[in-house]
Coordinates of C-alpha atoms and ligand atoms in Angstrom, one line a residue:
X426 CA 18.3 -0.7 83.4
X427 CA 20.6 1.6 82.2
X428 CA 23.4 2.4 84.6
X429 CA 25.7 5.5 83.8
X430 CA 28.7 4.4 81.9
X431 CA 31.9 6.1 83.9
X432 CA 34.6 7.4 81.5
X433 CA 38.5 7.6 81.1
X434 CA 39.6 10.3 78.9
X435 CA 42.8 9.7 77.2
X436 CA 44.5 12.6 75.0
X437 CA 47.6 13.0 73.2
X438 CA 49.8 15.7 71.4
X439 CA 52.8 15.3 69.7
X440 CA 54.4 18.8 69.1
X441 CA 56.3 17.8 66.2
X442 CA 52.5 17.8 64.5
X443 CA 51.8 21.4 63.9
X444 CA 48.2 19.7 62.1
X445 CA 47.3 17.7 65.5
X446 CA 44.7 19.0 67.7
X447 CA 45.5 20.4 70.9
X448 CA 45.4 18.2 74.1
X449 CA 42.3 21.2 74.8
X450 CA 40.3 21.1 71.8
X451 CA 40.6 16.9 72.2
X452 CA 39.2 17.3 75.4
X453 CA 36.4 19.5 74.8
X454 CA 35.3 17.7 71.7
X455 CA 35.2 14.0 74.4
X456 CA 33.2 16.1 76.8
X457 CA 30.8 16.8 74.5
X458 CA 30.4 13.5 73.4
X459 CA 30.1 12.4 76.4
X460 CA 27.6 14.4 77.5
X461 CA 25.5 13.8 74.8
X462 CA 25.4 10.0 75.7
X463 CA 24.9 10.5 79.3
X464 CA 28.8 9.3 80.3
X465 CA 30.4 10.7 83.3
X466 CA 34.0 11.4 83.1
X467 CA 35.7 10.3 86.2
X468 CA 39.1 10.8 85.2
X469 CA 41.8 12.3 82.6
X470 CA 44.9 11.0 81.0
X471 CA 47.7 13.2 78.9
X472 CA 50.6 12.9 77.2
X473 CA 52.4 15.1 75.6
X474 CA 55.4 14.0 73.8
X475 CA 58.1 15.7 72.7
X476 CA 58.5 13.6 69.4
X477 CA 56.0 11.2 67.1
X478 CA 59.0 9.1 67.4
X479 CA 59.9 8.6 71.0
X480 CA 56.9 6.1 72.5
X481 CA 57.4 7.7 76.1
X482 CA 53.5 7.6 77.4
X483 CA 53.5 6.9 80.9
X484 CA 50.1 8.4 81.2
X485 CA 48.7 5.8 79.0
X486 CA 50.6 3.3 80.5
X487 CA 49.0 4.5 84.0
X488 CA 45.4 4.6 82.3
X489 CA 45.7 0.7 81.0
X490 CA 47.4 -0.3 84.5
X491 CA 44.0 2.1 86.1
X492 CA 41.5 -0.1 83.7
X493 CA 42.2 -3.3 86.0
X494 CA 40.7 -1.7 89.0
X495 CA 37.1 -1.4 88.0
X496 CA 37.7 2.9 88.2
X497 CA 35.8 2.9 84.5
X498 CA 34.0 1.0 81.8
X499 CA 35.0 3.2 78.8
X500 CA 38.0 5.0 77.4
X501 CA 37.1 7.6 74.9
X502 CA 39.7 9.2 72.8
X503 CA 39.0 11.7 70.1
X504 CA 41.2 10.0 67.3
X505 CA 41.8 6.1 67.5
X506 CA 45.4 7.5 66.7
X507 CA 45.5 9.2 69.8
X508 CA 45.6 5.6 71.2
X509 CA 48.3 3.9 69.4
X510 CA 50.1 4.5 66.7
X511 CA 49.8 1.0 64.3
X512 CA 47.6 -1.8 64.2
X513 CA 49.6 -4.2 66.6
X514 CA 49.8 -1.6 69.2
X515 CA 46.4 -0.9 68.9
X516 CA 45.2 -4.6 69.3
X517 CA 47.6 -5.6 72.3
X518 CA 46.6 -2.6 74.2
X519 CA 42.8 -3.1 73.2
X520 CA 42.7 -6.8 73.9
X521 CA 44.0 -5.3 77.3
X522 CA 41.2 -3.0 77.9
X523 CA 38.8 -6.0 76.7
X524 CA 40.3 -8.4 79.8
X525 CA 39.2 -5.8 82.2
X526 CA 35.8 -5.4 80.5
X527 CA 36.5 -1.7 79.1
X528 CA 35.6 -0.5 75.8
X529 CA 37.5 2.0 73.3
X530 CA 35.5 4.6 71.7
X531 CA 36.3 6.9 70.0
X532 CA 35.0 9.9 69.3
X533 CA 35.3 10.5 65.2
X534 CA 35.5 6.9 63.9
X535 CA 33.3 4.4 64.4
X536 CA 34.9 1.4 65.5
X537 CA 33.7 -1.7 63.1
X538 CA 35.2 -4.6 64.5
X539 CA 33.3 -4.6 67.5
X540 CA 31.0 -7.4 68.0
X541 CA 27.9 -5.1 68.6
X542 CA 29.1 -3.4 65.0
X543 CA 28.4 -6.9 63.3
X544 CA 25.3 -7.6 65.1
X545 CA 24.0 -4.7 64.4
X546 CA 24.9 -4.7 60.8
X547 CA 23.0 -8.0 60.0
X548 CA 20.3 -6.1 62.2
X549 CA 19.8 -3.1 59.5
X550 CA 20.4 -5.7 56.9
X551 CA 17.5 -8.0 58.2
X552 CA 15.4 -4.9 58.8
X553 CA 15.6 -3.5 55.5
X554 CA 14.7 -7.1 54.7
X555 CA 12.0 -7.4 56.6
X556 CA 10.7 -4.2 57.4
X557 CA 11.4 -2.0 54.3
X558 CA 12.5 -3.5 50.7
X559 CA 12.4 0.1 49.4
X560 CA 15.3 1.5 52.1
X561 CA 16.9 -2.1 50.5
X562 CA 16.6 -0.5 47.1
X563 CA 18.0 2.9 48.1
X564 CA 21.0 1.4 49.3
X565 CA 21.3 -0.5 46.3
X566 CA 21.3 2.4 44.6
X567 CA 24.3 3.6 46.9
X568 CA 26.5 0.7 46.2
X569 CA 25.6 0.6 42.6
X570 CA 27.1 4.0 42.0
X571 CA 30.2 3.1 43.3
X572 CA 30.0 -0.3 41.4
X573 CA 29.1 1.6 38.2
X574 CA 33.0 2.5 38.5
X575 CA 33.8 -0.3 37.6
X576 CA 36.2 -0.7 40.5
X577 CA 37.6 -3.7 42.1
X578 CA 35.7 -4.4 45.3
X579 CA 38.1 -6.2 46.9
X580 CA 39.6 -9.8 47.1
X581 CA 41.9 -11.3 44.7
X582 CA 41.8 -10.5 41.0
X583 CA 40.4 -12.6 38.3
X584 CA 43.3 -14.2 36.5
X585 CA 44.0 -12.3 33.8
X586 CA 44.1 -9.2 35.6
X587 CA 45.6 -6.7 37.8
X588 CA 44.5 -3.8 39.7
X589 CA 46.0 -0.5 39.4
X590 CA 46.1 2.1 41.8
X591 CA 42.8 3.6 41.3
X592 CA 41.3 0.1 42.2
X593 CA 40.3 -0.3 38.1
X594 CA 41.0 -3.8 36.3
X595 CA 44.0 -3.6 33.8
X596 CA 45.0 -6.5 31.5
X597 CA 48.2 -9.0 32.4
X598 CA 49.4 -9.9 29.7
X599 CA 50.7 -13.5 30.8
X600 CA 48.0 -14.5 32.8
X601 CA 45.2 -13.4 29.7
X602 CA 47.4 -15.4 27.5
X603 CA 46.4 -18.3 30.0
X604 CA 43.1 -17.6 29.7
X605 CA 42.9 -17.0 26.2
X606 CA 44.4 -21.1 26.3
X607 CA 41.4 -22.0 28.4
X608 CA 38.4 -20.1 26.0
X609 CA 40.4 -21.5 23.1
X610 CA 40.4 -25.0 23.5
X611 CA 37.2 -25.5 25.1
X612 CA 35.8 -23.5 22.1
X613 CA 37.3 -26.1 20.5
X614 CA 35.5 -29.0 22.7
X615 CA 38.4 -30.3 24.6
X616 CA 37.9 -31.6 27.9
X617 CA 39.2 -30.2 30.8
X618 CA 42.2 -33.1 31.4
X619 CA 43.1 -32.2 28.4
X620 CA 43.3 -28.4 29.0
X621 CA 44.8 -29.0 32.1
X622 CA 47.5 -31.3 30.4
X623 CA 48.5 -28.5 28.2
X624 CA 48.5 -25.5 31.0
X625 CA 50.6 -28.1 33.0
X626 CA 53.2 -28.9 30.1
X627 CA 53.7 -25.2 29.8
X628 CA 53.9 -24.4 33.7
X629 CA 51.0 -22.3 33.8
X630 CA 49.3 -21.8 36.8
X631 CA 46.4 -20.3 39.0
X632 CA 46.1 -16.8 40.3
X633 CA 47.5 -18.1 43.5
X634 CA 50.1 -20.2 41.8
X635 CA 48.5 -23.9 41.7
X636 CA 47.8 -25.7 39.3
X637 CA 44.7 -25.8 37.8
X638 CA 41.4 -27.9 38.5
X639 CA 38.2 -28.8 36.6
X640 CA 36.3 -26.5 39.3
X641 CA 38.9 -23.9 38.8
X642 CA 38.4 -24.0 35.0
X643 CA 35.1 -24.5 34.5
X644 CA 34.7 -20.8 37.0
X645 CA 36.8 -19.4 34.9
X646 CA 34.8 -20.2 32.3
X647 CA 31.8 -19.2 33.6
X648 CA 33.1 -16.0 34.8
X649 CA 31.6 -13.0 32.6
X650 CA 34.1 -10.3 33.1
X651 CA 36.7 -12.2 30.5
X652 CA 34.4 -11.0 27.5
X653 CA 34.6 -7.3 29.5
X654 CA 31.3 -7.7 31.6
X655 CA 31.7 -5.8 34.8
X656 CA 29.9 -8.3 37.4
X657 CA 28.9 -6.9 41.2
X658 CA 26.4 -8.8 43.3
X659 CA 26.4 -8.3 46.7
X660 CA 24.8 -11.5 47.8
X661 CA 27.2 -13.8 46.2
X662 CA 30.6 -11.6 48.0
X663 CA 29.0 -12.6 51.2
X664 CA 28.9 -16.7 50.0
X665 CA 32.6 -17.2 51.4
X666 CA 34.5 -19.3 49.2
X667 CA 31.9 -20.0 46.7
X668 CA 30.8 -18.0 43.6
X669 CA 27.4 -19.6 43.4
X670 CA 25.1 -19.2 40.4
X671 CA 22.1 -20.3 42.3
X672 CA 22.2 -18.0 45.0
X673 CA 21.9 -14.7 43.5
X674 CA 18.8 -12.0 43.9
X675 CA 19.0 -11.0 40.4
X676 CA 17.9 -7.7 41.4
X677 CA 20.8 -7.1 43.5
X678 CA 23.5 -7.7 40.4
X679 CA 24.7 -5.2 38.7
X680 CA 26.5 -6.1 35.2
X681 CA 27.8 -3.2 33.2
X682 CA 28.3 -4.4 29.7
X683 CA 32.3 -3.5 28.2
X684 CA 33.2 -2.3 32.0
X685 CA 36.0 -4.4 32.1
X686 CA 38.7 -4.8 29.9
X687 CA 38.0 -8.0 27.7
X688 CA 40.3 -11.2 27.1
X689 CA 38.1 -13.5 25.0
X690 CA 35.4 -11.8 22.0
X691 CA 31.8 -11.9 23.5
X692 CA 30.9 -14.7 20.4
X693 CA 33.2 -17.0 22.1
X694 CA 32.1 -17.0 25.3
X695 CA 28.3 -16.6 24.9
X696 CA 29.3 -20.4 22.5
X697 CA 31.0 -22.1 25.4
X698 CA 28.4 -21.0 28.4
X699 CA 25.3 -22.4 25.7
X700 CA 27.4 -25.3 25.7
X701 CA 28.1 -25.6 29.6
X702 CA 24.3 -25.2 30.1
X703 CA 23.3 -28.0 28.2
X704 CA 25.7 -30.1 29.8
X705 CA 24.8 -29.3 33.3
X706 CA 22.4 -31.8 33.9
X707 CA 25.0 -33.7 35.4
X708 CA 26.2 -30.4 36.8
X709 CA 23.1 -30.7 38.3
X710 CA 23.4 -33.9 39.7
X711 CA 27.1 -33.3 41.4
X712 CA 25.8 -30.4 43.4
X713 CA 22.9 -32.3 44.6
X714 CA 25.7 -34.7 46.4
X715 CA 27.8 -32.0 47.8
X716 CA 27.6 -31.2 50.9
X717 CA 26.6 -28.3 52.9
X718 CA 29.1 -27.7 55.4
X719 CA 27.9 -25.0 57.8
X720 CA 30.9 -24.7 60.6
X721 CA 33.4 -24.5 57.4
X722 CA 36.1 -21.7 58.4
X723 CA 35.1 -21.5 61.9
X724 CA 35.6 -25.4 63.1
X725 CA 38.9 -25.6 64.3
X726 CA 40.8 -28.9 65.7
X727 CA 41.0 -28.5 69.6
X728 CA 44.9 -30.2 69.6
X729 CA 46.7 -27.9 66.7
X730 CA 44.5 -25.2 66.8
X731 CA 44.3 -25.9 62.5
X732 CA 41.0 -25.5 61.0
X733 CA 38.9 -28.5 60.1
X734 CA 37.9 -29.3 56.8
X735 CA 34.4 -31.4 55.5
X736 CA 35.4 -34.3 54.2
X737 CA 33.1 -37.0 52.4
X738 CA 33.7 -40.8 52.1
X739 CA 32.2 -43.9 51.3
X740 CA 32.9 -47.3 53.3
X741 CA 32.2 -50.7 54.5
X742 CA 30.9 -53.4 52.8
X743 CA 27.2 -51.4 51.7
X744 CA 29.2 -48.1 51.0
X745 CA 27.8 -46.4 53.7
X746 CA 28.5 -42.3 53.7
X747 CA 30.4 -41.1 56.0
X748 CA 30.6 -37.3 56.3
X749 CA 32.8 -36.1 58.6
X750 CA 35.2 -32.8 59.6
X751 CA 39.1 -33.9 59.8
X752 CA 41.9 -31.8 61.1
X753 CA 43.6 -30.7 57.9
X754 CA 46.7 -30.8 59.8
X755 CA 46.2 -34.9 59.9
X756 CA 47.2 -35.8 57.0
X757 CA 50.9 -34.4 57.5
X758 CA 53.4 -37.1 58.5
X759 CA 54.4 -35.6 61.6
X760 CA 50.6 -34.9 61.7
X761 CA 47.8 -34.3 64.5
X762 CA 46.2 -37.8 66.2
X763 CA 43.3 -35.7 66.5
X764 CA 40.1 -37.9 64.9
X765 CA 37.5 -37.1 63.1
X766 CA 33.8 -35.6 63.9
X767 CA 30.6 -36.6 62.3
X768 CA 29.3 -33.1 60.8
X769 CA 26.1 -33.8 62.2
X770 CA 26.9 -34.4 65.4
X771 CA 28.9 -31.3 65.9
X772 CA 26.3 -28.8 63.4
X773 CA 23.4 -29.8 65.7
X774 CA 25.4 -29.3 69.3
X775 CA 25.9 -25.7 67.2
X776 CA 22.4 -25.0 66.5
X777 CA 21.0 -26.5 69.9
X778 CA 23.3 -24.0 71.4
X779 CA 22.1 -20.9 69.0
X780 CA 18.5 -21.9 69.7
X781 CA 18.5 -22.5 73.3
X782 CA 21.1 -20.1 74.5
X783 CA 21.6 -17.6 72.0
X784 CA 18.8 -16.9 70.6
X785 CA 17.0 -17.0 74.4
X786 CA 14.8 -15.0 75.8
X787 CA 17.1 -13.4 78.3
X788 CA 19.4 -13.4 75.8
X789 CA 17.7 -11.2 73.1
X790 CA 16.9 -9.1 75.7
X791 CA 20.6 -8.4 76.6
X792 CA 22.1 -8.0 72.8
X793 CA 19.2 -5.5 72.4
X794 CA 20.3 -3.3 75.0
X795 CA 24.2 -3.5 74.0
X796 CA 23.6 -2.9 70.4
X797 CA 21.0 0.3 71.4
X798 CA 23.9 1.2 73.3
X799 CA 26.5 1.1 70.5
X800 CA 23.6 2.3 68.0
X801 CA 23.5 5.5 70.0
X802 CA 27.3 6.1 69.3
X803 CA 26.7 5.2 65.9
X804 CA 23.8 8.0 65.8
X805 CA 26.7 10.5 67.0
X806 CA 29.8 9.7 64.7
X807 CA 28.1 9.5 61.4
X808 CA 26.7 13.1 61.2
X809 CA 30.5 14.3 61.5
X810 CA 31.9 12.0 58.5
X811 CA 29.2 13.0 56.2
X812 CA 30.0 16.4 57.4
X813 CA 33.8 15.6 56.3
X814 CA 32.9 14.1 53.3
X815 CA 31.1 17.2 52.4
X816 CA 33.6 19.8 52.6
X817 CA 35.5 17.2 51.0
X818 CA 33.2 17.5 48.2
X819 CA 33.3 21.0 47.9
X820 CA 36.9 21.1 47.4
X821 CA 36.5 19.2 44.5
X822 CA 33.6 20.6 43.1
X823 CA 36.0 24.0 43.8
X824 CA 39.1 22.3 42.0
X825 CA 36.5 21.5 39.0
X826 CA 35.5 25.1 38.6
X827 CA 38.6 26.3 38.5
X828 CA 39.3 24.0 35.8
X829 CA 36.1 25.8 33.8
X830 CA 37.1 28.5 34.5
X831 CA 40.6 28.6 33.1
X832 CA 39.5 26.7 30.1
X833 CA 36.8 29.7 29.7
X834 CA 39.2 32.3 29.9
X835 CA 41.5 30.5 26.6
X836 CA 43.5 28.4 29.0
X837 CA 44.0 25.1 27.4
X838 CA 45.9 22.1 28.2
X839 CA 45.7 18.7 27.2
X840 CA 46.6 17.5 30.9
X841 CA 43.0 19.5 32.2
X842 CA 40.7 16.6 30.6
X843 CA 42.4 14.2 32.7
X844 CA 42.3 16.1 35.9
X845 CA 38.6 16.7 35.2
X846 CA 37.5 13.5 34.8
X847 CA 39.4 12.0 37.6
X848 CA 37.7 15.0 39.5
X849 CA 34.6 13.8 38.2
X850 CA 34.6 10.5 39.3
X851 CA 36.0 11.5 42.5
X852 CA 32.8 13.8 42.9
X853 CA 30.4 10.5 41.8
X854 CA 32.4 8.9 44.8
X855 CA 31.9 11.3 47.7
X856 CA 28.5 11.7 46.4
X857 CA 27.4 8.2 46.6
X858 CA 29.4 7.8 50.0
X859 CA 27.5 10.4 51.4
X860 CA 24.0 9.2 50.1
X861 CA 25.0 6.0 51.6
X862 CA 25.8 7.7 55.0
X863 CA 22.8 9.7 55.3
X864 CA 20.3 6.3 54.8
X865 CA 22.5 4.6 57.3
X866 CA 21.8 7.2 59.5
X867 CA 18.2 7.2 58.9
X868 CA 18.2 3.8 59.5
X869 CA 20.1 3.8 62.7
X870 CA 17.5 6.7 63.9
X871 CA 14.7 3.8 63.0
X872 CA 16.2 1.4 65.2
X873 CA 14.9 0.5 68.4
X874 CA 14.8 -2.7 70.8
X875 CA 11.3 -4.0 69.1
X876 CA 13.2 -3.7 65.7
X877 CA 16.5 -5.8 67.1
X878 CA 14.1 -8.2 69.3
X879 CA 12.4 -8.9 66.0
X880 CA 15.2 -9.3 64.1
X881 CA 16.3 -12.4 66.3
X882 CA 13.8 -13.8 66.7
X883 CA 13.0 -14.1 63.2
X884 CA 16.5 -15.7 63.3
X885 CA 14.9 -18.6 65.5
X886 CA 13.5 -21.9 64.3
X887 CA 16.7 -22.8 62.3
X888 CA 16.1 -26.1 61.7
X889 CA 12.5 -25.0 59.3
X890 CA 15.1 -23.0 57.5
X891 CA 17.5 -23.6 54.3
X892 CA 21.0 -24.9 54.5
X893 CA 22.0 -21.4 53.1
X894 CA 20.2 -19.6 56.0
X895 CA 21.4 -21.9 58.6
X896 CA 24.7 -21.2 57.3
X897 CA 24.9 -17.5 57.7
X898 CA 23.4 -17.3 60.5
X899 CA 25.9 -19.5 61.8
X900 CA 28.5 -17.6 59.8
X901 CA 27.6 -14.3 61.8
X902 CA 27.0 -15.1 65.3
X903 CA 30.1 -17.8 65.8
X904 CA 33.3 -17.2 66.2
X905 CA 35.0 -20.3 66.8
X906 CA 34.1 -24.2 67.7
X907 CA 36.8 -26.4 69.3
X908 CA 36.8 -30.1 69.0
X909 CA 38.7 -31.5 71.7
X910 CA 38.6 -35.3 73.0
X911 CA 35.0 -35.8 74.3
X912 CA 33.6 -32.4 74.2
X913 CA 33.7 -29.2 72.1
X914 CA 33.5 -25.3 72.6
X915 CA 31.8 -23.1 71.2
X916 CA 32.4 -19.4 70.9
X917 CA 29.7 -16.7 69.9
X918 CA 30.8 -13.5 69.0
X919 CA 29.3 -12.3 72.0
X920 CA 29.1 -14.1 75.6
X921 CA 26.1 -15.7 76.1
X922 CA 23.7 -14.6 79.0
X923 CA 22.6 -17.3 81.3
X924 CA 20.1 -17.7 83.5
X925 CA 20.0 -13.7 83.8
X926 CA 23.6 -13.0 85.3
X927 CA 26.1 -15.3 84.3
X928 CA 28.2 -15.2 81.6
X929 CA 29.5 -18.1 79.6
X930 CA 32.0 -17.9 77.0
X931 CA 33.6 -20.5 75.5
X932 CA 29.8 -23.0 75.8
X933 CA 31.4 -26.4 76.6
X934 CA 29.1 -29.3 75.3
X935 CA 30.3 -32.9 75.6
X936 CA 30.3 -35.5 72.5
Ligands
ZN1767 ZN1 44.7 -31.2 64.7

């Protein structure tokens, strides 16, 4: 089964670098590699340029010319800067590369936008569901220590906050004031027209500059960091677009009580959620009506290329429900023609298509074998961060003793607490980055095709399973679906095997 990969070596030096590697030492470091995973290097690419500035490569340019004629499967560099030099360069010359069916690898980073990378991610997180709940707990463990920091994990800010350079939440001061206007008069028992009448009147708006909604407000009511309640749960980041209460593994939350810094007094919020609680039997009620829409962000209208949105209505004479996904570019004047699509049509041509093609036999068989593949680069790169992160660590732990040290011998100065607690926390950061490392490691060693064949095939049967599972599963194997006059096309993240050689991508199904 396994063929031997053939290899393109690419290697750069710019001697305006004195800290670059030498074109030699690149070299030696992708041979080893590539002996390690059984590569045979067929052929080597240099440039040497006389400035970082000048982009005279006419090596490289040969090598991406070369990757049309079938000469390799595989370029390895030793940095991904070796290969280009920004992001757009890096994507047009990699989506080059992908045409002619090569991969990038490189030798020191692992390259995590890779469609393998995402497969197997969900495959270590379904294993450590699955297979081990207490390697689940260990990484827990990892991500709460970086959590405990109390550090902004990405995303947009709450209103009412900022984030300063060191990724910690700081107050602003005319967004809390906002806030303080919501807590206030809902203390108070106004409703939310009437809150949003006021915020309106006195051209306040939302973090992203709307203005304000009764969803909008009654989140920001619910949200425990404005009474200084550090909140981090790892299931509900993944819920795109949705903070939802109900979908939380309590375990996995972490809440760190004063973490944050606080707008409204504990009292006044703990008042207004006892209140909200009561109330939300109708709460209740409205969710039970919404829909679940599972294609939402990756349904996109086949004329404009704009993303459809779920849309719910009731009509005729009996009110019959109609629930349907509209190009959002329809409404415009000038607008898209394109018409509308019964979400149930569309979501079960999605999930024939997962459960018949996908999530085939032949199929499973072939993702296994690529994401061994990939795993086995994985297995190689991950020793050498930790190994970076650890003489990382002892620099610091250096710096800190030095600080001891000069306090010991009389030195004082106010500026050294600082510098030692920022050194501290830096130290709790490699630390936990490191521990992290070293179980993904373990757990990449664990990994073999049983595991992944497992893994999807506890992903079949989607139609016994929730709305929320259906979802992301959806969510992580598809890319894109079309909708174009009388058929639509669906993209996985990988090309579908079919009937052992061919390989489809887009899946054209007809409506
Ligand atoms: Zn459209």
């Amino acid at each position: 089964m396994a063929l031997i990969k053939k290899v393109a070596v690419y290697a750069r030096y710019s001697s305006d670098n004195q800290r670059e590697e030498s074109i030699e030492a690149q070299i030696r470091a992708i041979n080893d590699y590539c002996d390690k995973n059984n590569y045979k290097v067929v052929k080597i690419y240099t440039d040497e340029a006389k400035s970082a500035t000048t982009d005279d490569r006419p090596q490289f340019q040969t090598m991406i010319k070369d990757s049309s004629n079938g000469l390799f499967d595989i370029v390895v560099v030793h940095k991904l800067d070796r290969f280009s030099r920004d992001r757009y360069d890096s994507a047009f010359y990699k989506r080059e590369l992908k045409k002619n069916k090569v991969r990038l690898i490189s030798v020191l980073e692992n390259l995590d936008d890779s469609p393998e990378s995402i497969i197997l991610e969900s495959v270590l997180e379904g294993m450590a569901e699955y297979y081990s709940a207490n390697l689940s707990r260990e990484v827990m463990k990892g991500m709460k220590e970086t959590a405990y920091q109390c550090k902004h994990t990405g995303g947009i800010a709450p209103l009412g906050y900022d984030v300063a350079t060191d990724k910690t939440y700081i107050i602003n001061e005319y967004e809390a004031e906002t806030v303080r206007i919501i807590f206030d008069m809902a203390y108070r028992q106004k409703s939310y027209s009437e809150i949003i009448k006021v915020l309106e009147e006195s051209n306040r708006k939302s973090k992203l500059g709307r203005p304000f909604s009764k969803t909008s407000l009654n989140s920001i009511l619910r949200n425990e960091k404005y009474c200084g309640v550090y909140v981090f749960n790892k299931t509900g980041q993944k819920i795109r677009g949705k903070r939802s209460v109900y979908n939380k593994n309590e375990n996995e939350v972490i809440r760190i009580e004063n973490g944050m810094p606080a707008i409204v007094s504990k009292d006044i919020f703990i008042a207004i959620n006892k209140k909200m609680d009561t109330c939300s039997q109708s709460d209740r009620l409205a969710k039970k009506a919404t829909e679940m829409y599972l294609l939402s962000g990756k349904i996109k209208c086949g004329l404009c290329e704009s993303s459809m949105k779920g849309n719910k209505r009731y009509c005729g004479r009996n009110k019959n429900k109609y629930v349907t996904y509209d190009c959002s570019n329809r409404r415009n004047k000038q607008g898209c023609t394109a018409k509308s699509i019964s979400t149930k049509l569309v979501e079960d041509l999605v999930i024939d298509y997962l459960e018949e093609d996908f999530f085939s036999y032949v199929n499973i068989d072939s993702l296994a074998d690529n994401i061994l593949e990939y795993n086995k680069t994985l297995k190689h790169g991950v020793p050498q961060t930790i190994t970076a992160h650890k003489a990382k660590l002892k620099q610091i732990q250096g710096q800190i003793d030095n600080i001891v040290n000069a306090i010991a011998s009389g030195m004082f100065h106010i500026s050294m607490k600082d510098k030692m607690d920022d050194l501290e926390k830096q130290k709790a950061m490699y630390e936990a980055k490191i521990a992290d490392l070293e179980l993904k490691l373990a757990n990449y060693k664990s990994i073999d095709k049983e595991n992944i064949v497992a893994f999807f095939e506890s992903r079949k049967g989607l139609r016994k399973k929730s709305p929320d599972e259906v979802k992301t599963i959806i969510q992580t194997f598809i890319n894109k679906i079309s909708v174009y006059e009388g058929y639509i096309e669906i993209h996985s993240i990988v090309p579908t095997m079919h009937g052992g050689e061919e390989n489809r991508t887009p899946v054209r199904k007809p409506i």
